[in-house]
Structures are given as structure tokens and as C-alpha cells.
Amino acid sequence: MRGRLITFEGIDGAGKSSHIDAVSQWLTQNGRQVVVTREPGGTPLAETLRELVLHQSMDPLTEALLVFAARRDHLQQRILPALAQGCDVLCDRFTDATFAYQGAGRGFDGPLLETLEGWVQEGVQPDVTFWFDLPAEVAAQRRAAARAPDRFEAQDTAFFARVRQGYLRRSQQHAQRFVVIDALGTRDEVWARLSSALEERLA
Ligand code: TYD
């Protein structure tokens, strides 16, 4: 049986990363083999590209091309082989982040991103996407308590408000695979919402 590609999305500070290990444990307890990975990154080449994208200044088209180049390598070298072996692949961010950050955040052209998506993914889409949704102001307060920001985390609240709108648009265009998780509240409250969604979508 082919594995499932399960992606996790949200603006910086939404708290998605802290739940991925718990989802991995939940799947393992349900008898699944699991691979946990992230974007940009997940292979040596893609991790090198991640360093550039997160820390070097560049124009929005260069940024979009680099995240798609990283994604192509990640899909070919790691994601597709793991799915073919029957593993569930948990990926911390995927293409919805490109539409949200490079598209809505940087103001980059949607149709061009769709063209790149088609070339790079050749029809591959996540089976389920958990979008941790949080107002940009609340995410900014959470980020203020965290470590030194990268190029994206250093953006202002207006940028993240646009990114959130970008996720909203993608969730409407891809309603079947999107599960919206209200990310307000404590970690336990968010986990309670996520675990009932897991029962519904992945059991
Ligand atoms: P993030 O996933 O938040 O990792 P960490 O928790 O280690 O900070 O960081 C990745 C950053 O990359 C995030 O700010 C969003 C950005 N990003 C894009 O701009 N486009 C993309 O296509 C992807 C996958 C990520």
C-alpha cells in the first residue's frame, strides 16, 4: 500500500512543529511506518538551499525558484521513494507555504507558482494538510519570546496577515485535503483538536 503524504502548515509562531512528533507517535501506534521531514530541506542538497533561502537576501523570483528546486530534490530523493515503500511521510511545510509566503506574502504571481508546481510535482499533492491557523498578532507575540529570527520571522505583522490570507485561499482551492486546526489556546487544547482530526482523517 502506498503511504500518505501529510503536510503541516501555518504562519511562523502558530506552533505546528511542536505537534509533528506527537502525530508521528500516534501513527506508529496505529501500525504505520513514518518518515518525518521538512521543507525547505529534507535532503543534503535541499538543506543547503534552505540555508540560502532563510539567510541570504534575494529577489522573490529567485526565492521561489530555490524553494521549488529544493522541493524537486526532496520529492525525488526522499518523499516519493518513502511513499512507494508504504511509509507515511510527515512534512513540516510544503507547497502551500510557497503560495502563502512567496505568493501572498511577497506578492508573487499565482499563475507562475502554479506552473512551477506543475513542473516540479507532476501531479503529486499531499493527501492531508493540517493548517494551524492563528491571527498574525498572536503569532507575533509568540515569536517575540523565541530565538533570533530568520529572514521570514523578521517580517512585520502585516506580512504574516497576508501569508495567513494566502493559506486561507489555498485551503478554499484545496478544500478536500485541508484540515483547519484552530491554533489558539494551550498546546494541550490544540492537541485535543488535532487528535480528533487524526481519528477522522488518518485512522
Ligand atoms: P519553519 O518551517 O518555520 O522552520 P523553523 O521552525 O525551523 O523556523 O521555517 C521555514 C521558513 O521558510 C518559514 O518562515 C517559511 C519559509 N518558507 C517559504 O517561504 N516558502 C516555502 O515554500 C517553504 C517550504 C518555507
PDB file of C-alpha atoms and ligand atoms in Angstrom:
ATOM      1  CA  MET A   1       0.000   0.000   0.000  1.00  0.00           C
ATOM      2  CA  ARG A   2       1.300   3.440  -0.922  1.00  0.00           C
ATOM      3  CA  GLY A   3       1.982   5.700   2.069  1.00  0.00           C
ATOM      4  CA  ARG A   4       0.327   9.044   2.634  1.00  0.00           C
ATOM      5  CA  LEU A   5       1.912  12.475   2.289  1.00  0.00           C
ATOM      6  CA  ILE A   6       0.789  14.529   5.293  1.00  0.00           C
ATOM      7  CA  THR A   7       1.833  18.179   5.496  1.00  0.00           C
ATOM      8  CA  PHE A   8       1.780  20.767   8.286  1.00  0.00           C
ATOM      9  CA  GLU A   9       1.335  24.458   7.587  1.00  0.00           C
ATOM     10  CA  GLY A  10       0.865  27.771   9.353  1.00  0.00           C
ATOM     11  CA  ILE A  11       2.452  31.167   9.859  1.00  0.00           C
ATOM     12  CA  ASP A  12       5.636  31.332  11.966  1.00  0.00           C
ATOM     13  CA  GLY A  13       4.628  31.079  15.633  1.00  0.00           C
ATOM     14  CA  ALA A  14       1.489  29.003  15.002  1.00  0.00           C
ATOM     15  CA  GLY A  15       3.080  26.062  16.867  1.00  0.00           C
ATOM     16  CA  LYS A  16       2.775  23.329  14.223  1.00  0.00           C
ATOM     17  CA  SER A  17       6.323  21.974  14.636  1.00  0.00           C
ATOM     18  CA  SER A  18       5.763  21.028  18.283  1.00  0.00           C
ATOM     19  CA  HIS A  19       2.921  18.653  17.257  1.00  0.00           C
ATOM     20  CA  ILE A  20       4.639  16.743  14.455  1.00  0.00           C
ATOM     21  CA  ASP A  21       6.449  14.284  16.753  1.00  0.00           C
ATOM     22  CA  ALA A  22       3.174  13.541  18.531  1.00  0.00           C
ATOM     23  CA  VAL A  23       1.485  12.807  15.188  1.00  0.00           C
ATOM     24  CA  SER A  24       4.397  10.525  14.286  1.00  0.00           C
ATOM     25  CA  GLN A  25       3.935   8.588  17.571  1.00  0.00           C
ATOM     26  CA  TRP A  26       0.193   8.355  17.014  1.00  0.00           C
ATOM     27  CA  LEU A  27       0.710   6.883  13.521  1.00  0.00           C
ATOM     28  CA  THR A  28       3.377   4.464  14.757  1.00  0.00           C
ATOM     29  CA  GLN A  29       0.980   3.233  17.446  1.00  0.00           C
ATOM     30  CA  ASN A  30      -1.529   2.680  14.645  1.00  0.00           C
ATOM     31  CA  GLY A  31       0.959   0.355  12.953  1.00  0.00           C
ATOM     32  CA  ARG A  32       2.287   2.776  10.316  1.00  0.00           C
ATOM     33  CA  GLN A  33       5.906   3.294   9.245  1.00  0.00           C
ATOM     34  CA  VAL A  34       6.646   7.017   9.414  1.00  0.00           C
ATOM     35  CA  VAL A  35       9.226   9.377   7.891  1.00  0.00           C
ATOM     36  CA  VAL A  36       9.435  12.893   9.368  1.00  0.00           C
ATOM     37  CA  THR A  37      10.931  15.628   7.197  1.00  0.00           C
ATOM     38  CA  ARG A  38      10.676  19.341   6.427  1.00  0.00           C
ATOM     39  CA  GLU A  39      10.780  21.991   3.708  1.00  0.00           C
ATOM     40  CA  PRO A  40      12.768  23.719   2.523  1.00  0.00           C
ATOM     41  CA  GLY A  41      15.112  20.819   3.271  1.00  0.00           C
ATOM     42  CA  GLY A  42      14.942  17.094   3.847  1.00  0.00           C
ATOM     43  CA  THR A  43      17.967  16.109   1.692  1.00  0.00           C
ATOM     44  CA  PRO A  44      21.593  17.349   1.839  1.00  0.00           C
ATOM     45  CA  LEU A  45      21.113  19.485  -1.294  1.00  0.00           C
ATOM     46  CA  ALA A  46      17.753  20.870  -0.157  1.00  0.00           C
ATOM     47  CA  GLU A  47      19.143  21.686   3.315  1.00  0.00           C
ATOM     48  CA  THR A  48      21.926  23.683   1.608  1.00  0.00           C
ATOM     49  CA  LEU A  49      19.285  25.593  -0.363  1.00  0.00           C
ATOM     50  CA  ARG A  50      17.332  26.157   2.887  1.00  0.00           C
ATOM     51  CA  GLU A  51      20.330  27.929   4.420  1.00  0.00           C
ATOM     52  CA  LEU A  52      20.439  30.313   1.443  1.00  0.00           C
ATOM     53  CA  VAL A  53      16.690  30.967   1.364  1.00  0.00           C
ATOM     54  CA  LEU A  54      16.467  31.635   5.103  1.00  0.00           C
ATOM     55  CA  HIS A  55      19.569  33.806   5.447  1.00  0.00           C
ATOM     56  CA  GLN A  56      20.581  35.475   2.139  1.00  0.00           C
ATOM     57  CA  SER A  57      18.725  38.384   0.632  1.00  0.00           C
ATOM     58  CA  MET A  58      17.374  37.738  -2.891  1.00  0.00           C
ATOM     59  CA  ASP A  59      14.505  38.798  -5.101  1.00  0.00           C
ATOM     60  CA  PRO A  60      11.144  36.993  -4.829  1.00  0.00           C
ATOM     61  CA  LEU A  61      11.526  35.017  -8.091  1.00  0.00           C
ATOM     62  CA  THR A  62      14.936  33.680  -7.022  1.00  0.00           C
ATOM     63  CA  GLU A  63      13.398  32.738  -3.668  1.00  0.00           C
ATOM     64  CA  ALA A  64      10.519  30.891  -5.347  1.00  0.00           C
ATOM     65  CA  LEU A  65      12.858  29.055  -7.760  1.00  0.00           C
ATOM     66  CA  LEU A  66      15.106  27.925  -4.904  1.00  0.00           C
ATOM     67  CA  VAL A  67      12.255  26.564  -2.772  1.00  0.00           C
ATOM     68  CA  PHE A  68      10.915  24.660  -5.789  1.00  0.00           C
ATOM     69  CA  ALA A  69      14.427  23.367  -6.635  1.00  0.00           C
ATOM     70  CA  ALA A  70      14.753  22.131  -3.043  1.00  0.00           C
ATOM     71  CA  ARG A  71      11.285  20.539  -3.299  1.00  0.00           C
ATOM     72  CA  ARG A  72      12.151  18.712  -6.524  1.00  0.00           C
ATOM     73  CA  ASP A  73      15.233  17.128  -4.935  1.00  0.00           C
ATOM     74  CA  HIS A  74      13.299  16.283  -1.763  1.00  0.00           C
ATOM     75  CA  LEU A  75      10.462  14.641  -3.716  1.00  0.00           C
ATOM     76  CA  GLN A  76      12.754  12.600  -5.936  1.00  0.00           C
ATOM     77  CA  GLN A  77      15.328  11.549  -3.369  1.00  0.00           C
ATOM     78  CA  ARG A  78      13.219  11.071  -0.294  1.00  0.00           C
ATOM     79  CA  ILE A  79       9.441  11.611  -0.381  1.00  0.00           C
ATOM     80  CA  LEU A  80       8.438   9.533  -3.425  1.00  0.00           C
ATOM     81  CA  PRO A  81      10.678   6.551  -2.519  1.00  0.00           C
ATOM     82  CA  ALA A  82       9.302   6.542   1.055  1.00  0.00           C
ATOM     83  CA  LEU A  83       5.675   6.681  -0.159  1.00  0.00           C
ATOM     84  CA  ALA A  84       6.383   3.852  -2.609  1.00  0.00           C
ATOM     85  CA  GLN A  85       7.693   1.734   0.285  1.00  0.00           C
ATOM     86  CA  GLY A  86       4.426   2.310   2.133  1.00  0.00           C
ATOM     87  CA  CYS A  87       5.682   4.868   4.665  1.00  0.00           C
ATOM     88  CA  ASP A  88       3.562   7.806   5.757  1.00  0.00           C
ATOM     89  CA  VAL A  89       5.607  10.978   5.174  1.00  0.00           C
ATOM     90  CA  LEU A  90       5.089  13.849   7.619  1.00  0.00           C
ATOM     91  CA  CYS A  91       6.419  17.048   6.088  1.00  0.00           C
ATOM     92  CA  ASP A  92       6.786  20.279   8.084  1.00  0.00           C
ATOM     93  CA  ARG A  93       5.639  22.703   5.336  1.00  0.00           C
ATOM     94  CA  PHE A  94       5.235  22.004   1.618  1.00  0.00           C
ATOM     95  CA  THR A  95       3.960  23.881  -1.452  1.00  0.00           C
ATOM     96  CA  ASP A  96       1.108  25.651   0.347  1.00  0.00           C
ATOM     97  CA  ALA A  97       3.883  27.581   2.148  1.00  0.00           C
ATOM     98  CA  THR A  98       5.203  28.772  -1.219  1.00  0.00           C
ATOM     99  CA  PHE A  99       1.774  30.099  -2.211  1.00  0.00           C
ATOM    100  CA  ALA A 100       1.383  31.705   1.224  1.00  0.00           C
ATOM    101  CA  TYR A 101       4.912  33.175   1.703  1.00  0.00           C
ATOM    102  CA  GLN A 102       6.236  33.832  -1.816  1.00  0.00           C
ATOM    103  CA  GLY A 103       2.746  34.283  -3.309  1.00  0.00           C
ATOM    104  CA  ALA A 104       0.639  36.213  -0.785  1.00  0.00           C
ATOM    105  CA  GLY A 105       3.487  37.412   1.481  1.00  0.00           C
ATOM    106  CA  ARG A 106       5.946  38.656  -1.160  1.00  0.00           C
ATOM    107  CA  GLY A 107       3.190  39.463  -3.658  1.00  0.00           C
ATOM    108  CA  PHE A 108       4.446  36.998  -6.224  1.00  0.00           C
ATOM    109  CA  ASP A 109       2.331  35.974  -9.189  1.00  0.00           C
ATOM    110  CA  GLY A 110      -0.004  32.965  -8.507  1.00  0.00           C
ATOM    111  CA  PRO A 111      -0.149  31.523 -12.065  1.00  0.00           C
ATOM    112  CA  LEU A 112       3.645  31.402 -12.268  1.00  0.00           C
ATOM    113  CA  LEU A 113       3.798  29.490  -8.980  1.00  0.00           C
ATOM    114  CA  GLU A 114       1.158  27.111 -10.355  1.00  0.00           C
ATOM    115  CA  THR A 115       3.338  26.484 -13.415  1.00  0.00           C
ATOM    116  CA  LEU A 116       6.348  25.698 -11.235  1.00  0.00           C
ATOM    117  CA  GLU A 117       4.180  23.483  -9.014  1.00  0.00           C
ATOM    118  CA  GLY A 118       3.082  21.507 -12.095  1.00  0.00           C
ATOM    119  CA  TRP A 119       6.645  21.022 -13.374  1.00  0.00           C
ATOM    120  CA  VAL A 120       8.129  20.103 -10.025  1.00  0.00           C
ATOM    121  CA  GLN A 121       5.366  17.907  -8.620  1.00  0.00           C
ATOM    122  CA  GLU A 122       3.967  16.302 -11.780  1.00  0.00           C
ATOM    123  CA  GLY A 123       0.576  15.962 -10.092  1.00  0.00           C
ATOM    124  CA  VAL A 124       1.794  14.892  -6.649  1.00  0.00           C
ATOM    125  CA  GLN A 125      -0.190  16.625  -3.875  1.00  0.00           C
ATOM    126  CA  PRO A 126      -0.417  15.993  -0.138  1.00  0.00           C
ATOM    127  CA  ASP A 127      -3.132  13.551   0.958  1.00  0.00           C
ATOM    128  CA  VAL A 128      -3.910  15.614   4.058  1.00  0.00           C
ATOM    129  CA  THR A 129      -2.744  19.087   5.100  1.00  0.00           C
ATOM    130  CA  PHE A 130      -3.123  20.291   8.671  1.00  0.00           C
ATOM    131  CA  TRP A 131      -3.194  24.097   8.659  1.00  0.00           C
ATOM    132  CA  PHE A 132      -2.561  25.565  12.122  1.00  0.00           C
ATOM    133  CA  ASP A 133      -4.421  28.830  11.900  1.00  0.00           C
ATOM    134  CA  LEU A 134      -3.708  31.758  14.186  1.00  0.00           C
ATOM    135  CA  PRO A 135      -4.153  35.556  13.917  1.00  0.00           C
ATOM    136  CA  ALA A 136      -0.904  37.278  12.878  1.00  0.00           C
ATOM    137  CA  GLU A 137      -0.837  39.428  16.062  1.00  0.00           C
ATOM    138  CA  VAL A 138      -0.959  36.379  18.353  1.00  0.00           C
ATOM    139  CA  ALA A 139       1.767  34.630  16.344  1.00  0.00           C
ATOM    140  CA  ALA A 140       3.933  37.775  16.641  1.00  0.00           C
ATOM    141  CA  GLN A 141       3.618  37.693  20.451  1.00  0.00           C
ATOM    142  CA  ARG A 142       4.643  34.026  20.488  1.00  0.00           C
ATOM    143  CA  ARG A 143       7.628  34.689  18.200  1.00  0.00           C
ATOM    144  CA  ALA A 144       8.800  37.582  20.380  1.00  0.00           C
ATOM    145  CA  ALA A 145       9.538  35.051  23.140  1.00  0.00           C
ATOM    146  CA  ALA A 146      11.517  32.759  20.811  1.00  0.00           C
ATOM    147  CA  ARG A 147      15.050  32.673  19.329  1.00  0.00           C
ATOM    148  CA  ALA A 148      16.744  35.069  16.846  1.00  0.00           C
ATOM    149  CA  PRO A 149      14.552  35.471  13.753  1.00  0.00           C
ATOM    150  CA  ASP A 150      15.460  34.325  10.214  1.00  0.00           C
ATOM    151  CA  ARG A 151      14.539  36.341   7.076  1.00  0.00           C
ATOM    152  CA  PHE A 152      10.880  35.349   7.292  1.00  0.00           C
ATOM    153  CA  GLU A 153      10.435  35.521  11.046  1.00  0.00           C
ATOM    154  CA  ALA A 154      11.814  39.086  10.955  1.00  0.00           C
ATOM    155  CA  GLN A 155       8.885  40.288   8.784  1.00  0.00           C
ATOM    156  CA  ASP A 156       6.208  42.540  10.256  1.00  0.00           C
ATOM    157  CA  THR A 157       2.673  41.594  11.291  1.00  0.00           C
ATOM    158  CA  ALA A 158       1.218  42.889   8.000  1.00  0.00           C
ATOM    159  CA  PHE A 159       3.378  40.358   6.099  1.00  0.00           C
ATOM    160  CA  PHE A 160       2.062  37.490   8.244  1.00  0.00           C
ATOM    161  CA  ALA A 161      -1.511  38.734   7.882  1.00  0.00           C
ATOM    162  CA  ARG A 162      -1.028  38.402   4.089  1.00  0.00           C
ATOM    163  CA  VAL A 163       0.552  34.957   4.494  1.00  0.00           C
ATOM    164  CA  ARG A 164      -2.457  33.870   6.558  1.00  0.00           C
ATOM    165  CA  GLN A 165      -4.766  35.090   3.782  1.00  0.00           C
ATOM    166  CA  GLY A 166      -2.657  33.098   1.318  1.00  0.00           C
ATOM    167  CA  TYR A 167      -3.239  29.936   3.372  1.00  0.00           C
ATOM    168  CA  LEU A 168      -6.950  30.718   3.546  1.00  0.00           C
ATOM    169  CA  ARG A 169      -7.125  30.990  -0.253  1.00  0.00           C
ATOM    170  CA  ARG A 170      -5.237  27.698  -0.723  1.00  0.00           C
ATOM    171  CA  SER A 171      -7.490  25.985   1.836  1.00  0.00           C
ATOM    172  CA  GLN A 172     -10.509  27.055  -0.209  1.00  0.00           C
ATOM    173  CA  GLN A 173      -8.939  25.904  -3.500  1.00  0.00           C
ATOM    174  CA  HIS A 174      -7.882  22.540  -1.996  1.00  0.00           C
ATOM    175  CA  ALA A 175     -10.738  22.055   0.469  1.00  0.00           C
ATOM    176  CA  GLN A 176     -10.699  18.237   0.306  1.00  0.00           C
ATOM    177  CA  ARG A 177      -7.209  17.772   1.697  1.00  0.00           C
ATOM    178  CA  PHE A 178      -7.134  20.783   4.055  1.00  0.00           C
ATOM    179  CA  VAL A 179      -7.965  20.396   7.749  1.00  0.00           C
ATOM    180  CA  VAL A 180      -8.001  23.706   9.614  1.00  0.00           C
ATOM    181  CA  ILE A 181      -6.768  23.466  13.211  1.00  0.00           C
ATOM    182  CA  ASP A 182      -7.554  26.425  15.445  1.00  0.00           C
ATOM    183  CA  ALA A 183      -4.105  27.113  16.954  1.00  0.00           C
ATOM    184  CA  LEU A 184      -5.296  29.482  19.704  1.00  0.00           C
ATOM    185  CA  GLY A 185      -5.014  28.256  23.283  1.00  0.00           C
ATOM    186  CA  THR A 186      -2.618  25.957  25.112  1.00  0.00           C
ATOM    187  CA  ARG A 187      -0.592  23.180  23.499  1.00  0.00           C
ATOM    188  CA  ASP A 188      -2.925  20.600  25.114  1.00  0.00           C
ATOM    189  CA  GLU A 189      -6.021  22.329  23.770  1.00  0.00           C
ATOM    190  CA  VAL A 190      -4.562  22.390  20.261  1.00  0.00           C
ATOM    191  CA  TRP A 191      -3.510  18.718  20.559  1.00  0.00           C
ATOM    192  CA  ALA A 192      -7.091  17.771  21.542  1.00  0.00           C
ATOM    193  CA  ARG A 193      -8.344  19.361  18.303  1.00  0.00           C
ATOM    194  CA  LEU A 194      -5.574  17.785  16.247  1.00  0.00           C
ATOM    195  CA  SER A 195      -6.045  14.303  17.677  1.00  0.00           C
ATOM    196  CA  SER A 196      -9.748  14.250  16.876  1.00  0.00           C
ATOM    197  CA  ALA A 197      -8.866  15.323  13.323  1.00  0.00           C
ATOM    198  CA  LEU A 198      -6.331  12.460  13.176  1.00  0.00           C
ATOM    199  CA  GLU A 199      -9.031   9.956  14.153  1.00  0.00           C
ATOM    200  CA  GLU A 200     -11.260  11.329  11.430  1.00  0.00           C
ATOM    201  CA  ARG A 201      -8.728  11.613   8.608  1.00  0.00           C
ATOM    202  CA  LEU A 202      -5.909   9.141   9.228  1.00  0.00           C
ATOM    203  CA  ALA A 203      -7.118   6.227  11.393  1.00  0.00           C
TER     204      ALA A 203
HETATM  205  P1  TYD B   1       9.958  26.931   9.652  1.00  0.00           P
HETATM  206  O1  TYD B   1       9.227  25.843   8.950  1.00  0.00           O
HETATM  207  O2  TYD B   1       9.141  27.849  10.474  1.00  0.00           O
HETATM  208  O3  TYD B   1      11.108  26.230  10.441  1.00  0.00           O
HETATM  209  P2  TYD B   1      11.674  26.635  11.879  1.00  0.00           P
HETATM  210  O4  TYD B   1      10.598  26.142  12.815  1.00  0.00           O
HETATM  211  O5  TYD B   1      12.958  25.875  11.944  1.00  0.00           O
HETATM  212  O6  TYD B   1      11.843  28.121  11.867  1.00  0.00           O
HETATM  213  O7  TYD B   1      10.868  27.829   8.689  1.00  0.00           O
HETATM  214  C1  TYD B   1      10.860  27.773   7.346  1.00  0.00           C
HETATM  215  C2  TYD B   1      10.643  29.150   6.789  1.00  0.00           C
HETATM  216  O8  TYD B   1      10.666  29.056   5.371  1.00  0.00           O
HETATM  217  C3  TYD B   1       9.298  29.748   7.172  1.00  0.00           C
HETATM  218  O9  TYD B   1       9.469  31.075   7.617  1.00  0.00           O
HETATM  219  C4  TYD B   1       8.515  29.770   5.876  1.00  0.00           C
HETATM  220  C5  TYD B   1       9.555  29.730   4.808  1.00  0.00           C
HETATM  221  N1  TYD B   1       9.119  29.012   3.611  1.00  0.00           N
HETATM  222  C6  TYD B   1       8.842  29.736   2.459  1.00  0.00           C
HETATM  223  O10 TYD B   1       8.935  30.968   2.464  1.00  0.00           O
HETATM  224  N2  TYD B   1       8.453  29.078   1.322  1.00  0.00           N
HETATM  225  C7  TYD B   1       8.327  27.723   1.274  1.00  0.00           C
HETATM  226  O11 TYD B   1       7.962  27.157   0.218  1.00  0.00           O
HETATM  227  C8  TYD B   1       8.620  26.975   2.463  1.00  0.00           C
HETATM  228  C9  TYD B   1       8.511  25.480   2.455  1.00  0.00           C
HETATM  229  C10 TYD B   1       9.010  27.664   3.615  1.00  0.00           C
END
